[in-house]
Structures are given as C-alpha cells and as structure tokens.
Amino acid sequence: MDGVMMEEEDDCPDLVPIETQSGRPAEQIPVTIITGYLGAGKTTLLNYILTEQHNKRIAVILNEFGEGSALEKSLAVSQAGELYEEWLELRNGCLCCSVKDNGLKAIENLMEKKGKFDYILLETTGLADPGAVASMFWVDAELGSDIYLDGIVTVIDAKYGLQQLTEEKADGLVNEAARQIAVADLTIINKTDLVKEEELNQVRDTVRSINGLVKILETQRSRVDLSEVLDLHSFDSKDGANLAEKLQLVKSARPHLDKSVLTVTFEVTGDLSEEALNAFIQDLLWEKMFCNKEGQPMTVIRLKGIVSFAGKAHQVMLQGVHELYELNETPQLWEENPRINRLVFIGRNLDKDILCEQFTSKVVLDTEKNS
Amino acid sequence: MRSGAAAGRLLVTDSTPPADEGMASTEARRECETEGCSKDAKLQCPTCIKLGIQGSYFCSQECFKGSWVSHKLLHKKAKEDKNQNESKNCVERDINTDPWSGYRYTGKLRPHYPLTPMRPVPGDIQRPDYADHPRGMSESEQVLKGTSQIKILSPEDIEGMRVVCKVMQYSMAAFMVFPFACTARNCYPSPLNYYNFPKSCCTSVNEVICHGIPDRRPLQEGDILNVDITVYHNGFHGDLNETFFVGEVDEGAKKLVQTTYECLMQAIDSVKPGIRYRELGNIIQKHAQANGFSVVRSYCGHGIHRLFHTAPNVPHYAKNKAVGVMKPGHVFTIEPMICEGGWQDETWPDGWTAVTRDGKRSAQFEHTLLVTETGCEILTRRLEDNGRAHFLSQM
C-alpha cells in the first residue's frame, strides 16, 4: 500500500471545481428521459447526441433501473469524443425508508467520486412506464439533489407509429405508445423519409390529439438540432411565461380513437382557493374520484397549468405526472393582466365539461359569496 | 496542520447555517493559495479534499503546478498524522476500529469490529419472507414497489398490529438483550437479514442518524444512543425507536433530544382522517428549525403492517410531494431524525450506517400509528410512565 501512496504523491493531480457547502449545488445537472418503442430510433438519437456534443461530459444509461435485483449497472460516458464505461453501485442497503430512489443515489454517488456530468440521458425500455421513471428523478427541491428532471423525450416511428398507437390493449390497459406520448415534453417523429405526406400528417395529428402541449420534431435518422432536445426545463417553475404562452395555444382534442388518451384544456377567470385546488387535484389524481358520462373514472397522466391564488402577485405553475404534483410560484407577476387560470389535462376518459364544472364550483373563489 | 497565514484566505466569511432553508449561500470569494498570487480561486486540490485538508484553493492548473513541490508536503504531513492516530486505535485487544482503509469519518465515532456472530432464530418462530432470501429481499414488498395505494386494515389486521406493538414494549426495556427478549415472546426481530442487515436492531450513537449496526463499542458517558426495534409477530411488523442518554449528557444533547421528541409528538397530534401525509413534514421542520436544528431528508417514515416498509412514504421535511391522505385503518410510522448541524448524510462503507456529513449529533424518535375515525392511536405507546419516553426521567 505504501508504494502506491508514494507514486500518488509525486503526480500533480488535476484541480477540481470548488464544492459549494450549502445544500443547493451551484449547478444542477439535467436528466433527460428518452423513451419510445424498440426500433423507433432512440439508440440512434443517443449516439447522435454523444457524437455531436463532443465538448460536454455526457452520461448515458440504458434500460433504466429495472427490477431492483441488480447490484451494479453500467453507464456509458462520453467526454471529449471518447466513450468509456462507468459502474453505478446500486447499494441494496435500505431501499425501504429511503426517500431517494436507488438509481438516483447511485448516480449522485458516482458524480461525487468522479466529477459531475453536463448531461445525463436515460433510455427506458420500450415497455416501461416513463412516468414512473420520471418520478424517480422528479425530486423535491428540498432534497438539494445535484440532479433535476429536465424532460421526457419520446421517439416514434413515422411508419409504424400509428399502428402502435391504435393497438387495443387487453383489460382496458392504456396503450404504452399512447402513454409515452402523453407523458412527453418532446416527441420526435422519426424516419419521415419512409412515409408519404398524408401518413405523416396522420401521425402528427394523432400525436397532437393525445398530447396538446408536446413539442413535435420530425426527423430522419434521429438527426435533430440538439438545442431542441437538451435543456428543455419542462419541470422548472422559472419559465412560467413560456408555459403560459403554450397553454394559450392548446386546444381540446376530438376523440380519434376509442378509449384513447386525449388532451383536454379549459380556462377559468378568477382567483382560486389554494386549499380547494389541492383537494381538487388530489381527488382527481389520488382518489380518482371524477368520472366521465359513462361512469368510467378519469385517469390523468400529465397535468400542467398556470393558476392564480388570491393575494399572490405571482403566477403559480402546476405540474403533475401520474400521482405526483407540485405547485410552484413562477417569477412572472399577474400585474394588471386578467387572472386567467389555464389548465391542460392529458389522460383517459377525460370529460372537459365535468372537469370544468367541478373546478369552477369547488375551486374558484366567488367574490360575491361570503366564504 | 497548516500555518495560520495559509489557512483559508477567505475574504468573506462563509457561514454554513445549521438549519439552512432555501436560501442561496453567499458565495465566498477565495484567493489562490500560491504565494504572491491573489487571483480569484475557483478550483480545489482533489487530494486535499480526500485527505480532509480544508481550503486548498487555486486559480489555475498552471499556478497549482508551480506550487506543487511545496503543496504536496501538506499531503505528506496529513497522511503521516492520520497513520499515527489510526495505528494507535487500530487493532487493540483484537478490536479493529479502522476496517475500511481510506474512508474519512465525519465525526469521532468508529466501528468496533468484528461483529458478534449471527445467532439463528429458533425454528418455531414465524419468519417474514426476506428472512430466508439470500440477499434479504422481500418479494412481498417488491411486488408493491412504486405503488402509492395505502392499505386500509381490517379489524382483524388491526388487532394483529395492536398485539405486536404491545409485545414490543416489553422488548424495548430489555433492548440490550433484544434478540432474546424478542424470541422469548415468539417474535422474529424484523431487521435481521432485511436486505442482509446483520443484526436484530439498530443502535445509532451520536452522529449516526439511523441504521447503526450493533458492534463491540462500549457506550461512553455523554453519548446519546438511539435504539430502533421492529418485531414480526403473527404476520405483522411493529416499529419503534427512542433516543436515550448514556449517563450525564451536555445541555446541547438534552435540547436536541427533547426537540426531536416534540417534533414527533406534534406530528402525531395532527394525525387524523383527511390530513395529507405531506403535511407532517411541514410541522416537523417548523419545530426543528425554530430550535436551530435541521431535518434529515434522506430517510422517511413508512406504512407498516404485513410488510416492514410499504406505502405511504412519509418524508419529515417541509414542502414534500408525498402522495396520500390519511384514512381510518391506515397504519404507518413517523420517525423524524433531527440534527444539531446540517441535514446532509452519508453512508459508511458497511452500506448501512448513516452519519451526518458534518459529524454533529442526530436524534430520532418513532412510533407506529393507527389512524382512527377521530384521530390516531399510538400502537407503540409505552405502557409505563403515562406513555412518556425514557429520557424524560433523566432530564
């Protein structure tokens, strides 16, 4: 052991950036989740990102964190054009009462030992629920993690995508392809060179009706402008103005397919009761209390909105993925603008009229009523 | 270790508040260590970080290389000091207090190896599924991993929980011989082999936040000790922990332990149907912070019944996204871990022992609760002394 020590002493090591002492790290690292069916072009996209971004240190994790039985997981790192392998130790320790997911902790530990990455890309298997993977990384700001969830990118095959989206599942389960679109912040319709214009239009329209908010890019061989894929900041509350603009452009979908995943949106003017809004969201997301006209419970996969609370000068952003949701103040002020609450729901069995009516009666403060 | 002049040429005091909350820390402007250089330093020597030498800041690699010949002497000295200290305690009377070479401890506590051998639990006692799994994995828990559905216990289940929690009360008093106290009452000690945990309960001293492994270290006057016990009886788990004083402790320890207990009891007071699980963290953090303490983020309370750990997840810090609303028939634990210094934790190379990063002390209390129609029942309430924790009689 002593021999090794002597060698280390003589070599002048490379300096590392100073670690800030506070719980909030100086720069957080974005995690992008990339999902899509086998063959859609995810791996091609990943390889493209790795080779194009040669001046950044990027980590790529394939096949997310599966069944919790593996003790180690490999991770590919690209740096200055070189590709090498690292190992994540998935400490079995106490998965139980630990707040952070094992996979998340493993990445943090690795970065502590070997330095931070600039980007982390996580490719999920085609059949995994990307929403569940997203919740692993959508950690409470209070945990002071080095990592934040940047966004979910779904790659869909222009040629086979429509077929995948319309496939009916047994037992009324949600179609995976539809769920991947529902939860996405960016959808890449790939292999556009393999289809005619009408087919491409159909795919685009179907994607749009499932998810009214998602950004859509069309590519061949997964070639994209990387500034459109990285740094999405989809879960950030800092860019309220951007979201507000997008929300105004969303339209409710007309059902294309049966039992399909759809986008529903509405706007209501007036201040909201924060307590009532929380109760409404919980009834919707946790208790699944709202049903459509056929009596089927509404299932929300993704939820976004800008809302106004009485007495709060700032616009508040609402974000939800499956059962997790957050309300955060944005830097944007209402000022003299009318306080219009805009909400977008993506999910199944959604009924716009019922939702809007429940929302208006339970959550919006009636200034003429005595509360 | 370092001369006064060289040590920390910070121009702005960088204070780490004990209970930091959402405030960005003031960026300290640091000067390069190199003699004669006063440029802004944004880089640090990684070997110094590893060796625990504070403040080796430099402005650039070139400047660093220039000082290398003299700088590396600091490394040499630090290693010599370390060897001197460690070799004293290292293997004394067959007790090894440095089983992991290279690991830098955050505080004064050291493991005392080897652990005593594992004793088998008598065969006639009902075992949870993980007891016989080679890696201690619980299949029944894995099946439900990720779901947030909280079980509403039937009256029979509730009775099972009442029994196991009452049995634990007898065991807590005899925690030093816990494994025996356990098996004597037909219980399996739940932690044993849970994900390969080597012992029957967790003993966490001073800077250990939780999951300390009982070893050969003799308790010292002034220590604060948490004992966390969980037993499995007739198909149900019950979970309880308390922090104790070892002999006379200082005022700081008393305040920490008292505040931690109050955090738990205030949270318990709020439990009733309709309350959101995420609210408990707000109550706990508010009280901890008011007393200058911080709340551990990495570990949380949990649902418990036929499974050791299950939904809901109950974080103890404010503004968390916990899913779920309390309903009659829910059973879960609240187990806040409160720290004198910062909340950041790290884990010893044994993969279990969680310690505070700054080496300051941490205390914890835990109860298993049943939500009733009007509030909650503390299933693990102490039968003597009106349910009060043991430390109160030593204040």
Coordinates of N, CA and C in Angstrom, one line a residue, chain B residues 197-353:
Chain B
F197 N -29.2 -7.0 6.4 CA -28.8 -6.3 7.6 C -28.4 -7.4 8.6
P198 N -27.2 -7.2 9.2 CA -26.6 -8.3 10.0 C -27.1 -8.5 11.4
K199 N -27.9 -7.6 12.0 CA -28.3 -7.6 13.4 C -29.8 -7.5 13.6
S200 N -30.2 -7.6 14.8 CA -31.6 -7.7 15.1 C -32.3 -6.3 15.4
C201 N -31.4 -5.3 15.6 CA -32.0 -4.0 15.9 C -30.9 -3.0 15.4
C202 N -31.3 -1.7 15.4 CA -30.3 -0.7 15.0 C -29.9 0.2 16.2
T203 N -28.6 0.4 16.4 CA -28.2 1.2 17.5 C -27.4 2.4 16.9
S204 N -27.9 3.6 17.1 CA -27.2 4.7 16.5 C -26.7 5.7 17.5
V205 N -25.4 5.9 17.6 CA -24.8 6.7 18.6 C -24.4 8.1 18.0
N206 N -24.7 9.1 18.8 CA -24.2 10.5 18.4 C -24.4 10.9 17.0
E207 N -23.4 10.9 16.1 CA -23.5 11.4 14.8 C -24.2 10.4 13.8
V208 N -24.5 9.2 14.3 CA -25.2 8.3 13.4 C -26.6 8.6 13.4
I209 N -27.2 8.8 12.2 CA -28.5 9.3 12.0 C -29.5 8.1 12.3
C210 N -29.2 7.0 11.6 CA -30.0 5.8 11.8 C -29.3 4.6 11.2
H211 N -29.8 3.4 11.4 CA -29.3 2.1 10.8 C -27.9 1.8 11.3
G212 N -27.6 2.2 12.5 CA -26.3 1.9 13.1 C -26.3 0.4 13.4
I213 N -25.2 -0.3 13.2 CA -25.1 -1.8 13.4 C -24.5 -2.0 14.8
P214 N -25.2 -2.7 15.7 CA -24.7 -3.0 17.0 C -23.3 -3.7 16.9
D215 N -22.3 -3.1 17.5 CA -20.9 -3.7 17.4 C -20.3 -3.8 18.8
R216 N -19.0 -3.8 18.8 CA -18.3 -4.0 20.1 C -18.0 -2.8 20.9
R217 N -18.4 -1.6 20.4 CA -18.0 -0.4 21.0 C -18.7 -0.2 22.3
P218 N -18.0 0.0 23.4 CA -18.6 0.3 24.7 C -19.2 1.7 24.7
L219 N -20.4 1.8 25.3 CA -21.0 3.1 25.3 C -20.2 4.0 26.3
Q220 N -20.1 5.3 25.9 CA -19.4 6.2 26.8 C -20.3 7.2 27.4
E221 N -19.9 7.7 28.6 CA -20.7 8.7 29.3 C -20.8 9.9 28.4
G222 N -22.0 10.4 28.3 CA -22.2 11.6 27.4 C -22.8 11.2 26.0
D223 N -22.7 10.0 25.7 CA -23.3 9.6 24.4 C -24.8 9.7 24.4
I224 N -25.3 10.0 23.2 CA -26.8 9.8 23.0 C -26.9 8.6 22.1
L225 N -27.8 7.7 22.5 CA -28.0 6.4 21.8 C -29.4 6.2 21.4
N226 N -29.6 5.9 20.1 CA -31.0 5.6 19.6 C -31.0 4.1 19.4
V227 N -32.1 3.5 19.9 CA -32.3 2.1 19.7 C -33.6 1.9 18.9
D228 N -33.5 1.3 17.7 CA -34.6 1.2 16.8 C -35.0 -0.3 16.7
I229 N -36.2 -0.7 17.2 CA -36.5 -2.1 17.2 C -37.8 -2.3 16.4
T230 N -37.8 -3.4 15.7 CA -39.0 -3.8 14.9 C -39.2 -5.3 15.1
V231 N -40.4 -5.7 15.4 CA -40.6 -7.2 15.6 C -41.7 -7.6 14.7
Y232 N -41.6 -8.9 14.4 CA -42.6 -9.6 13.5 C -43.3 -10.6 14.3
H233 N -44.6 -10.5 14.4 CA -45.3 -11.5 15.2 C -46.6 -11.8 14.6
N234 N -46.8 -13.1 14.3 CA -48.1 -13.5 13.8 C -48.4 -12.8 12.5
G235 N -47.4 -12.5 11.7 CA -47.6 -12.0 10.4 C -47.6 -10.5 10.3
F236 N -47.4 -9.8 11.4 CA -47.4 -8.3 11.4 C -46.1 -7.7 12.0
H237 N -45.6 -6.6 11.5 CA -44.5 -5.9 12.0 C -44.9 -4.7 12.8
G238 N -44.1 -4.4 13.9 CA -44.4 -3.2 14.6 C -43.0 -2.5 14.8
D239 N -43.0 -1.2 14.7 CA -41.7 -0.4 14.6 C -41.7 0.7 15.7
L240 N -40.6 0.8 16.4 CA -40.5 1.8 17.4 C -39.0 2.2 17.6
N241 N -38.8 3.5 17.9 CA -37.4 3.8 18.4 C -37.4 4.9 19.3
E242 N -36.3 5.0 20.2 CA -36.2 6.0 21.2 C -34.7 6.4 21.3
T243 N -34.5 7.6 21.6 CA -33.1 8.1 21.9 C -32.9 8.1 23.4
F244 N -31.8 7.6 23.9 CA -31.5 7.5 25.3 C -30.3 8.3 25.7
F245 N -30.2 8.8 26.9 CA -28.9 9.4 27.4 C -28.1 8.3 28.0
V246 N -26.7 8.4 27.8 CA -25.8 7.5 28.4 C -25.2 8.2 29.6
G247 N -25.6 8.0 30.8 CA -25.0 8.8 31.9 C -25.4 10.2 31.8
E248 N -24.5 11.1 32.2 CA -24.8 12.6 32.1 C -24.4 13.1 30.7
V249 N -25.4 13.8 30.1 CA -25.1 14.4 28.8 C -25.1 15.9 28.9
D250 N -24.5 16.6 27.9 CA -24.4 18.0 27.9 C -25.8 18.7 27.5
E251 N -25.9 20.0 27.8 CA -27.2 20.7 27.5 C -27.6 20.6 26.1
G252 N -26.6 20.6 25.2 CA -26.9 20.6 23.7 C -27.6 19.3 23.4
A253 N -27.2 18.2 24.0 CA -27.8 16.9 23.8 C -29.2 16.9 24.3
K254 N -29.4 17.4 25.5 CA -30.7 17.4 26.1 C -31.7 18.2 25.2
K255 N -31.2 19.3 24.7 CA -32.1 20.2 23.8 C -32.4 19.4 22.5
L256 N -31.4 18.8 22.0 CA -31.6 18.1 20.7 C -32.7 17.0 20.9
V257 N -32.4 16.2 21.9 CA -33.3 15.0 22.1 C -34.8 15.5 22.5
Q258 N -34.9 16.5 23.3 CA -36.2 17.0 23.7 C -36.9 17.5 22.5
T259 N -36.2 18.3 21.6 CA -36.8 18.9 20.4 C -37.3 17.8 19.5
T260 N -36.5 16.8 19.3 CA -36.8 15.7 18.4 C -38.1 15.0 18.9
Y261 N -38.1 14.8 20.2 CA -39.3 14.1 20.7 C -40.6 15.0 20.5
E262 N -40.4 16.3 20.7 CA -41.5 17.2 20.5 C -42.0 17.2 19.0
C263 N -41.0 17.1 18.1 CA -41.3 17.1 16.7 C -42.2 15.9 16.4
L264 N -41.9 14.8 16.9 CA -42.7 13.6 16.7 C -44.0 13.7 17.3
M265 N -44.1 14.2 18.6 CA -45.4 14.3 19.2 C -46.3 15.3 18.6
Q266 N -45.7 16.4 18.1 CA -46.6 17.4 17.4 C -47.1 16.8 16.1
A267 N -46.3 16.1 15.4 CA -46.8 15.5 14.2 C -47.9 14.5 14.5
I268 N -47.7 13.7 15.6 CA -48.7 12.7 15.9 C -50.0 13.4 16.3
D269 N -49.9 14.6 17.0 CA -51.1 15.3 17.3 C -52.0 15.7 16.1
S270 N -51.4 15.8 15.0 CA -52.1 16.3 13.8 C -52.7 15.2 13.1
V271 N -52.4 13.9 13.4 CA -52.9 12.8 12.6 C -54.3 12.5 12.8
K272 N -55.1 12.6 11.7 CA -56.5 12.2 11.7 C -57.0 12.1 10.3
P273 N -58.1 11.5 10.0 CA -58.6 11.3 8.7 C -58.7 12.7 7.9
G274 N -58.3 12.7 6.7 CA -58.4 13.9 5.9 C -57.1 14.7 5.8
I275 N -56.1 14.4 6.7 CA -54.9 15.1 6.7 C -54.0 14.5 5.6
R276 N -53.3 15.3 4.9 CA -52.4 14.8 3.9 C -51.0 14.4 4.5
Y277 N -50.5 13.3 4.0 CA -49.2 12.8 4.6 C -48.1 13.8 4.4
R278 N -48.2 14.6 3.3 CA -47.2 15.6 3.1 C -47.1 16.7 4.1
E279 N -48.2 16.9 4.9 CA -48.3 17.9 5.9 C -47.4 17.7 7.1
L280 N -47.1 16.4 7.4 CA -46.3 16.1 8.6 C -45.0 16.7 8.5
G281 N -44.4 16.7 7.3 CA -43.1 17.4 7.2 C -43.1 18.8 7.5
N282 N -44.1 19.5 7.2 CA -44.2 21.0 7.5 C -44.2 21.2 9.0
I283 N -44.9 20.4 9.7 CA -45.0 20.5 11.2 C -43.6 20.2 11.8
I284 N -43.0 19.1 11.4 CA -41.7 18.7 12.0 C -40.7 19.7 11.7
Q285 N -40.5 20.2 10.5 CA -39.5 21.1 10.1 C -39.6 22.4 10.8
K286 N -40.9 22.9 10.9 CA -41.1 24.2 11.6 C -40.6 24.1 13.0
H287 N -40.9 23.1 13.7 CA -40.5 23.0 15.1 C -38.9 22.8 15.3
A288 N -38.4 22.0 14.4 CA -36.9 21.8 14.4 C -36.2 23.0 14.2
Q289 N -36.6 23.7 13.1 CA -35.9 25.0 12.7 C -36.0 26.0 13.8
A290 N -37.2 26.1 14.4 CA -37.4 27.1 15.5 C -36.4 26.9 16.6
N291 N -35.9 25.7 16.7 CA -34.9 25.5 17.8 C -33.5 25.4 17.2
G292 N -33.3 25.8 16.0 CA -32.0 25.9 15.4 C -31.4 24.5 14.9
F293 N -32.3 23.6 14.7 CA -31.9 22.2 14.2 C -32.4 22.0 12.8
S294 N -31.8 21.0 12.1 CA -32.2 20.7 10.8 C -32.8 19.3 10.7
V295 N -33.5 19.0 9.6 CA -34.3 17.7 9.5 C -33.6 16.9 8.4
V296 N -33.3 15.6 8.7 CA -32.8 14.7 7.7 C -33.8 14.5 6.6
R297 N -33.2 14.5 5.4 CA -34.1 14.4 4.2 C -34.2 13.0 3.6
S298 N -33.0 12.3 3.8 CA -32.9 11.1 3.0 C -33.8 9.9 3.5
Y299 N -34.2 10.0 4.7 CA -34.9 8.8 5.3 C -36.3 9.3 5.7
C300 N -37.3 8.4 5.6 CA -38.6 8.8 5.9 C -39.4 7.8 6.6
G301 N -40.6 8.2 7.1 CA -41.5 7.2 7.8 C -42.2 6.4 6.7
H302 N -42.9 5.4 7.1 CA -43.4 4.4 6.1 C -44.6 3.7 6.6
G303 N -45.4 3.1 5.7 CA -46.5 2.3 6.0 C -45.9 1.0 6.6
I304 N -46.6 0.4 7.5 CA -46.1 -0.9 8.1 C -47.3 -1.7 8.6
H305 N -47.3 -3.0 8.2 CA -48.3 -4.0 8.7 C -47.8 -5.3 8.4
R306 N -48.3 -6.0 7.3 CA -47.8 -7.3 7.0 C -46.5 -7.1 6.3
L307 N -46.2 -5.9 5.8 CA -44.9 -5.6 5.2 C -44.1 -4.7 6.2
F308 N -42.9 -4.8 6.2 CA -42.0 -4.0 7.0 C -42.0 -2.5 6.6
H309 N -41.8 -2.3 5.3 CA -41.8 -1.0 4.7 C -42.7 -1.0 3.5
T310 N -43.7 -0.1 3.5 CA -44.6 0.0 2.3 C -45.3 1.4 2.2
A311 N -46.2 1.6 1.3 CA -46.8 2.9 1.2 C -47.6 3.2 2.5
P312 N -47.7 4.4 2.9 CA -47.2 5.6 2.3 C -45.7 5.9 2.7
N313 N -45.1 6.8 1.9 CA -43.8 7.4 2.2 C -44.1 8.6 3.0
V314 N -43.4 8.7 4.1 CA -43.7 9.9 5.0 C -42.4 10.7 5.2
P315 N -42.1 11.7 4.3 CA -40.9 12.5 4.5 C -41.1 13.4 5.7
H316 N -40.0 13.8 6.3 CA -40.1 14.6 7.5 C -39.8 16.0 7.3
Y317 N -39.5 16.4 6.0 CA -39.1 17.8 5.7 C -40.3 18.5 5.0
A318 N -40.2 19.8 5.1 CA -41.3 20.6 4.6 C -41.3 20.6 3.0
K319 N -42.5 20.9 2.5 CA -42.7 21.0 1.0 C -42.3 19.8 0.3
N320 N -42.8 18.6 0.7 CA -42.5 17.4 0.0 C -43.8 17.0 -0.8
K321 N -43.5 16.1 -1.7 CA -44.6 15.7 -2.7 C -45.2 14.3 -2.3
A322 N -45.2 14.0 -1.0 CA -45.8 12.7 -0.6 C -47.2 12.6 -1.1
V323 N -47.5 11.3 -1.5 CA -48.8 11.1 -2.1 C -49.7 10.4 -1.0
G324 N -50.9 10.9 -0.8 CA -51.8 10.2 0.1 C -52.5 11.1 1.1
V325 N -53.7 10.7 1.5 CA -54.5 11.3 2.5 C -54.8 10.3 3.6
M326 N -54.7 10.7 4.8 CA -55.0 9.7 5.9 C -56.4 9.3 6.0
K327 N -56.6 8.0 6.2 CA -58.0 7.5 6.3 C -58.0 6.5 7.5
P328 N -59.1 6.3 8.1 CA -59.2 5.3 9.2 C -58.8 4.0 8.7
G329 N -57.9 3.3 9.5 CA -57.4 2.0 9.1 C -56.0 2.0 8.5
H330 N -55.5 3.2 8.2 CA -54.1 3.3 7.8 C -53.2 3.1 8.9
V331 N -52.0 2.4 8.7 CA -51.0 2.2 9.7 C -49.7 2.6 9.2
F332 N -49.0 3.5 9.9 CA -47.7 4.0 9.4 C -46.8 4.5 10.5
T333 N -45.6 4.8 10.2 CA -44.7 5.3 11.2 C -44.3 6.8 10.9
I334 N -44.0 7.5 12.0 CA -43.4 8.8 11.8 C -42.1 8.7 12.6
E335 N -41.0 9.1 12.0 CA -39.7 8.8 12.7 C -38.7 9.9 12.4
P336 N -38.9 11.2 12.8 CA -38.0 12.3 12.4 C -36.6 12.1 13.0
M337 N -35.7 12.4 12.1 CA -34.3 12.5 12.5 C -33.8 13.9 12.5
I338 N -33.4 14.4 13.6 CA -33.1 15.9 13.7 C -31.7 16.0 14.1
C339 N -31.0 17.0 13.5 CA -29.6 17.2 13.6 C -29.2 18.6 14.2
E340 N -28.1 18.5 14.9 CA -27.5 19.7 15.5 C -27.0 20.6 14.4
G341 N -26.4 20.0 13.4 CA -25.7 20.8 12.3 C -26.5 20.7 11.0
G342 N -25.9 20.4 9.9 CA -26.6 20.3 8.7 C -27.3 19.0 8.5
W343 N -28.2 18.9 7.5 CA -29.0 17.7 7.4 C -28.4 16.6 6.5
Q344 N -27.3 17.0 5.8 CA -26.8 16.1 4.8 C -26.2 14.9 5.4
D345 N -26.4 13.8 4.8 CA -26.0 12.5 5.3 C -25.1 11.8 4.4
E346 N -24.3 10.9 4.9 CA -23.6 9.9 4.0 C -23.6 8.6 4.7
T347 N -23.2 7.6 3.9 CA -23.3 6.2 4.5 C -21.9 5.6 4.6
W348 N -21.7 4.9 5.7 CA -20.4 4.2 5.9 C -20.2 3.1 4.9
P349 N -19.0 2.7 4.6 CA -18.8 1.6 3.7 C -19.5 0.3 4.0
D350 N -20.1 0.2 5.2 CA -20.8 -1.1 5.5 C -22.2 -1.1 4.8
G351 N -22.5 0.1 4.1 CA -23.7 0.1 3.3 C -24.9 0.4 4.1
W352 N -24.8 0.6 5.4 CA -26.0 0.8 6.2 C -25.9 2.1 7.1
T353 N -24.8 2.2 7.9 CA -24.7 3.3 8.9 C -24.8 4.6 8.3

